[in-house]
Coordinates of C-alpha atoms in Angstrom, one line a residue:
X1 CA 52.7 28.5 -21.0
X2 CA 54.5 27.3 -18.1
X3 CA 55.9 23.7 -18.6
X4 CA 53.9 20.6 -17.5
X5 CA 55.0 18.6 -14.2
X6 CA 54.9 15.3 -16.2
X7 CA 54.5 14.1 -19.9
X8 CA 50.9 13.6 -21.6
X9 CA 50.0 10.5 -23.8
X10 CA 50.4 11.7 -27.0
X11 CA 53.4 12.0 -29.7
X12 CA 53.3 14.2 -32.2
X13 CA 56.0 15.6 -35.2
X14 CA 57.4 18.8 -35.9
X15 CA 56.9 20.8 -39.2
X16 CA 60.7 21.6 -40.0
X17 CA 64.5 21.2 -39.1
X18 CA 64.0 23.9 -36.6
X19 CA 60.7 24.4 -34.0
X20 CA 58.6 27.0 -35.2
X21 CA 56.0 28.8 -32.7
X22 CA 53.5 26.0 -33.6
X23 CA 55.6 23.1 -32.7
X24 CA 56.8 24.8 -29.6
X25 CA 52.8 25.4 -28.6
X26 CA 51.9 21.7 -29.5
X27 CA 55.2 20.2 -27.8
X28 CA 54.1 22.4 -24.4
X29 CA 50.5 21.3 -24.4
X30 CA 49.9 19.0 -21.1
X31 CA 48.9 16.1 -23.1
X32 CA 52.1 15.8 -25.1
X33 CA 54.6 13.4 -24.2
X34 CA 56.8 12.5 -27.2
X35 CA 58.2 13.7 -30.5
X36 CA 58.7 11.2 -33.4
X37 CA 61.0 12.8 -36.3
X38 CA 60.9 12.3 -40.2
X39 CA 63.3 12.7 -43.0
X40 CA 62.2 16.3 -43.4
X41 CA 63.4 17.3 -39.6
X42 CA 67.0 16.2 -40.5
X43 CA 70.1 17.7 -42.4
X44 CA 73.1 17.0 -41.1
X45 CA 74.4 15.5 -37.6
X46 CA 75.1 18.9 -36.0
X47 CA 71.3 20.3 -37.1
X48 CA 70.2 17.0 -35.4
X49 CA 71.4 17.4 -32.5
X50 CA 70.8 21.1 -32.0
X51 CA 66.8 20.0 -33.0
X52 CA 66.7 17.5 -30.1
X53 CA 68.3 19.5 -27.7
X54 CA 65.9 22.3 -28.1
X55 CA 62.9 19.7 -27.7
X56 CA 64.6 18.3 -24.6
X57 CA 65.0 21.8 -23.0
X58 CA 61.3 22.4 -23.7
X59 CA 59.9 19.9 -20.4
X60 CA 60.8 18.5 -17.2
X61 CA 60.7 15.5 -17.4
X62 CA 62.2 15.8 -21.1
X63 CA 59.8 15.1 -24.1
X64 CA 60.4 11.4 -25.6
X65 CA 62.2 11.8 -28.8
X66 CA 61.6 8.7 -31.6
X67 CA 62.1 7.8 -35.0
X68 CA 61.4 5.1 -37.1
X69 CA 65.1 4.2 -37.9
X70 CA 65.1 0.3 -39.2
X71 CA 67.8 0.3 -42.0
X72 CA 66.8 -0.3 -45.6
X73 CA 64.3 2.1 -46.8
X74 CA 63.2 2.9 -43.6
X75 CA 66.2 5.1 -42.1
X76 CA 65.3 8.8 -41.7
X77 CA 68.7 10.0 -41.1
X78 CA 71.1 9.3 -43.8
X79 CA 73.7 11.8 -44.5
X80 CA 76.5 11.8 -41.8
X81 CA 74.6 8.4 -40.5
X82 CA 76.1 4.7 -40.9
X83 CA 73.7 3.4 -44.0
X84 CA 72.2 0.1 -42.6
X85 CA 70.8 -2.8 -44.6
X86 CA 67.5 -4.1 -44.7
X87 CA 66.7 -6.5 -42.0
X88 CA 66.6 -8.9 -44.8
X89 CA 70.1 -8.6 -45.4
X90 CA 70.6 -10.5 -42.1
X91 CA 67.8 -13.2 -43.1
X92 CA 69.5 -14.0 -46.2
X93 CA 73.1 -14.6 -44.3
X94 CA 70.8 -16.8 -41.6
X95 CA 70.2 -19.0 -44.3
X96 CA 74.1 -19.7 -44.6
X97 CA 75.5 -18.8 -41.6
X98 CA 73.0 -17.9 -38.3
X99 CA 75.8 -17.1 -36.4
X100 CA 77.3 -14.4 -38.6
X101 CA 73.9 -13.5 -39.3
X102 CA 73.5 -12.9 -35.4
X103 CA 76.8 -11.0 -35.0
X104 CA 76.0 -9.0 -37.9
X105 CA 72.7 -8.1 -36.6
X106 CA 74.0 -7.1 -33.2
X107 CA 76.4 -5.1 -34.6
X108 CA 73.8 -3.1 -36.4
X109 CA 71.4 -2.5 -33.3
X110 CA 74.4 -1.2 -31.7
X111 CA 75.7 1.5 -34.6
X112 CA 71.9 2.4 -35.1
X113 CA 71.3 3.3 -31.7
X114 CA 74.6 4.5 -30.5
X115 CA 74.4 7.1 -33.8
X116 CA 71.0 8.1 -32.4
X117 CA 71.6 8.4 -29.1
X118 CA 74.8 10.6 -29.6
X119 CA 72.3 13.1 -31.5
X120 CA 69.8 13.4 -28.8
X121 CA 67.2 10.5 -30.4
X122 CA 65.7 8.6 -27.5
X123 CA 64.2 5.5 -29.2
X124 CA 63.8 4.2 -32.9
X125 CA 60.6 2.1 -33.5
X126 CA 62.3 -1.2 -34.3
X127 CA 62.7 -4.0 -34.7
X128 CA 60.2 -5.4 -36.8
X129 CA 58.9 -8.8 -35.9
X130 CA 56.6 -9.2 -38.5
X131 CA 57.1 -12.7 -40.8
X132 CA 58.0 -12.2 -44.2
X133 CA 55.3 -14.5 -45.9
X134 CA 56.3 -13.1 -49.3
X135 CA 52.8 -11.2 -49.5
X136 CA 53.3 -7.7 -48.1
X137 CA 54.9 -4.8 -49.9
X138 CA 54.8 -2.3 -47.5
X139 CA 57.0 -4.9 -45.0
X140 CA 58.6 -6.8 -47.4
X141 CA 62.5 -6.4 -46.8
X142 CA 61.9 -4.8 -43.5
X143 CA 61.0 -8.0 -42.0
X144 CA 64.1 -10.7 -40.9
X145 CA 62.9 -13.8 -42.0
X146 CA 59.7 -15.8 -42.8
X147 CA 60.7 -18.6 -40.2
X148 CA 59.7 -17.5 -36.4
X149 CA 62.8 -18.8 -34.8
X150 CA 65.0 -16.9 -37.4
X151 CA 63.2 -13.9 -36.4
X152 CA 63.4 -14.3 -32.8
X153 CA 67.4 -15.2 -33.1
X154 CA 68.2 -12.2 -35.3
X155 CA 65.7 -9.7 -33.9
X156 CA 66.8 -10.6 -30.0
X157 CA 70.6 -10.2 -31.7
X158 CA 69.4 -6.5 -32.8
X159 CA 68.0 -6.0 -29.1
X160 CA 71.2 -7.0 -27.8
X161 CA 73.0 -4.0 -29.7
X162 CA 70.4 -1.8 -29.1
X163 CA 70.7 -2.1 -25.1
X164 CA 74.1 -2.2 -25.2
X165 CA 74.1 1.1 -26.8
X166 CA 71.3 2.1 -24.3
X167 CA 68.7 2.2 -26.2
X168 CA 65.1 0.3 -25.8
X169 CA 63.7 -1.7 -28.5
X170 CA 60.1 -1.6 -29.7
X171 CA 58.8 -4.6 -31.8
X172 CA 56.3 -4.1 -34.2
X173 CA 53.5 -4.5 -35.9
X174 CA 51.7 -6.6 -33.0
X175 CA 50.2 -9.7 -33.8
X176 CA 51.6 -9.7 -37.1
X177 CA 51.6 -7.2 -40.4
X178 CA 53.0 -9.7 -42.9
X179 CA 50.4 -12.1 -44.0
X180 CA 48.2 -9.7 -46.0
X181 CA 49.3 -7.3 -49.1
X182 CA 47.4 -4.3 -48.0
X183 CA 49.3 -1.2 -47.1
X184 CA 47.4 0.1 -43.4
X185 CA 48.7 3.4 -44.5
X186 CA 46.4 3.7 -47.4
X187 CA 43.8 0.7 -46.7
X188 CA 42.3 -1.2 -44.0
X189 CA 43.9 -4.7 -44.1
X190 CA 41.8 -7.2 -43.5
X191 CA 43.6 -10.9 -42.3
X192 CA 41.2 -13.8 -41.7
X193 CA 43.5 -16.1 -40.2
X194 CA 42.7 -17.8 -36.9
X195 CA 44.0 -16.9 -33.6
X196 CA 45.3 -20.4 -33.7
X197 CA 47.4 -20.0 -37.0
X198 CA 48.6 -16.5 -35.7
X199 CA 49.8 -17.9 -32.6
X200 CA 51.7 -20.9 -34.0
X201 CA 53.5 -18.0 -36.5
X202 CA 53.5 -14.5 -36.2
X203 CA 53.0 -14.1 -32.4
X204 CA 56.2 -16.2 -31.5
X205 CA 58.7 -13.4 -32.0
X206 CA 56.8 -11.3 -29.5
X207 CA 56.2 -13.8 -27.0
X208 CA 59.9 -15.0 -27.2
X209 CA 61.3 -11.5 -27.3
X210 CA 59.4 -10.2 -24.0
X211 CA 61.6 -12.1 -22.1
X212 CA 64.9 -10.9 -23.7
X213 CA 64.6 -7.2 -23.9
X214 CA 61.5 -6.1 -25.5
X215 CA 60.8 -2.6 -23.9
X216 CA 57.7 -1.8 -26.4
X217 CA 55.4 -2.8 -28.9
X218 CA 53.6 -1.2 -31.7
X219 CA 50.3 -2.8 -32.6
X220 CA 49.1 -3.1 -36.4
X221 CA 46.1 -1.2 -37.5
X222 CA 45.1 -4.4 -39.3
X223 CA 41.8 -6.3 -38.7
X224 CA 41.7 -9.6 -37.6
X225 CA 38.1 -10.8 -38.0
X226 CA 38.7 -14.2 -36.5
X227 CA 39.3 -12.5 -33.0
X228 CA 38.0 -9.0 -33.1
X229 CA 36.1 -6.8 -35.8
X230 CA 38.4 -3.9 -34.4
X231 CA 41.9 -3.3 -35.6
X232 CA 44.6 -4.8 -33.3
X233 CA 45.6 -0.9 -32.3
X234 CA 41.8 -0.5 -31.2
X235 CA 41.2 -3.8 -29.6
X236 CA 40.8 -4.5 -26.1
X237 CA 41.0 -8.4 -27.0
X238 CA 44.3 -8.0 -28.3
X239 CA 46.0 -5.7 -26.2
X240 CA 44.6 -5.9 -22.7
X241 CA 43.4 -9.7 -22.8
X242 CA 46.0 -11.1 -24.7
X243 CA 49.2 -8.9 -25.0
X244 CA 49.0 -8.2 -21.3
X245 CA 47.1 -10.8 -19.6
X246 CA 47.9 -13.9 -21.6
X247 CA 51.3 -13.1 -22.6
X248 CA 52.3 -10.8 -19.8
X249 CA 53.9 -8.2 -21.1
X250 CA 55.1 -5.2 -19.1
X251 CA 56.2 -2.9 -21.2
X252 CA 55.0 0.4 -23.0
X253 CA 52.3 0.0 -25.9
X254 CA 52.7 2.8 -28.8
X255 CA 49.7 3.4 -31.2
X256 CA 50.7 3.2 -34.8
X257 CA 50.0 6.5 -36.4
X258 CA 46.3 7.7 -35.8
X259 CA 46.4 9.5 -39.1
X260 CA 46.8 6.2 -41.1
X261 CA 44.0 4.9 -43.4
X262 CA 43.6 2.0 -41.2
X263 CA 42.9 3.8 -38.3
X264 CA 39.8 5.7 -40.0
X265 CA 37.2 2.7 -38.6
X266 CA 37.6 4.3 -35.2
X267 CA 35.9 7.5 -36.2
X268 CA 37.6 11.2 -35.8
X269 CA 41.1 12.2 -34.5
X270 CA 39.7 12.3 -30.8
X271 CA 37.6 9.0 -31.5
X272 CA 40.7 7.4 -32.2
X273 CA 43.0 8.3 -29.6
X274 CA 40.2 7.1 -27.0
X275 CA 39.7 4.0 -28.9
X276 CA 43.5 3.0 -28.9
X277 CA 44.0 4.3 -24.8
X278 CA 41.2 2.6 -23.8
X279 CA 42.5 -0.6 -26.0
X280 CA 45.7 -0.3 -23.9
X281 CA 47.8 1.9 -25.6
X282 CA 50.1 4.1 -23.3
X283 CA 51.0 6.5 -26.2
X284 CA 49.2 7.4 -29.1
X285 CA 50.9 9.0 -32.3
X286 CA 49.5 11.6 -34.9
X287 CA 51.8 12.5 -37.4
X288 CA 51.8 14.5 -40.7
X289 CA 48.1 16.4 -39.8
X290 CA 49.1 19.3 -37.5
X291 CA 45.5 20.1 -37.8
X292 CA 44.3 16.8 -36.6
X293 CA 46.9 17.3 -33.9
X294 CA 45.7 20.6 -32.9
X295 CA 42.1 19.1 -32.5
X296 CA 43.3 16.0 -30.6
X297 CA 45.0 18.3 -28.0
X298 CA 41.9 20.9 -28.0
X299 CA 39.3 18.0 -27.4
X300 CA 40.8 14.8 -25.5
X301 CA 39.7 15.0 -22.1
X302 CA 42.3 12.7 -20.1
X303 CA 45.6 12.4 -19.0
X304 CA 47.9 9.6 -18.8
X305 CA 47.7 7.0 -16.0
X306 CA 50.2 6.6 -13.6
X307 CA 50.9 3.1 -14.7
X308 CA 51.5 4.2 -18.3
X309 CA 53.8 7.0 -16.9
X310 CA 55.8 4.7 -15.4
X311 CA 55.6 2.2 -18.4
X312 CA 57.5 5.0 -20.7
X313 CA 59.8 6.1 -17.9
X314 CA 61.6 2.9 -17.9
X315 CA 62.4 3.6 -21.8

């Protein structure tokens, strides 16, 4: 198969620590635009560099390589990488020493990005901008703090560190996943708060940081029925009207994993992808389900828009 001339709008995972023929076939498909790596894809820094080099050589322009590498319990690469603390650690320091907390968060962002970039990874889906309401186990210590301004300051410092090392920042999970206990990996969470309540709390970090280097956003698979009956990641109200039109966000929007339980309300994998793209996502993720990935690549009938391609190219 000849290499496509531009990137597609689907981000996929790969099966192991080296590419196999099925991986190469999927990654060479015109609809594919990126790869997300997991712990199963990692053995050592040298192996990771060899894997990312092969992935980047498959296509021109090269595929975008991403990872969930936040720190704490969500750090895919450990042996040979600096062990980063959960973001709550910076929030705890903030309570007594705000400036020290900001300096440490900036240093963590720099180390995170510098190590990933040195091994061929283009983007980490970080920082988490959810507020820690004390309700959500899946968010928990991944959140910096319960106070919006503390999240703005600390995440802003981490973003500065990322930028110093040459990496863009992706804030998640818009408009906020921290209020409810349900885990969108295994359930369909419903947050019954009003838009006004969300605006005065959860949306503040997103709004503030858009003016300070936030290059991408990942929406939540959470339903906010006072705003829309569809999960935020499939909602034109949340993504096109609120995020794009009202908040004037100009960066890229990545769907959360379409294989998650919180996405099932949108239908099969093709329905989910179409719903996310129609709502305003620039790239959709399908992880840990190779048969679903094959189904999507064979049946999705659309290409990436010039606007989406331009936004992704800036990352």
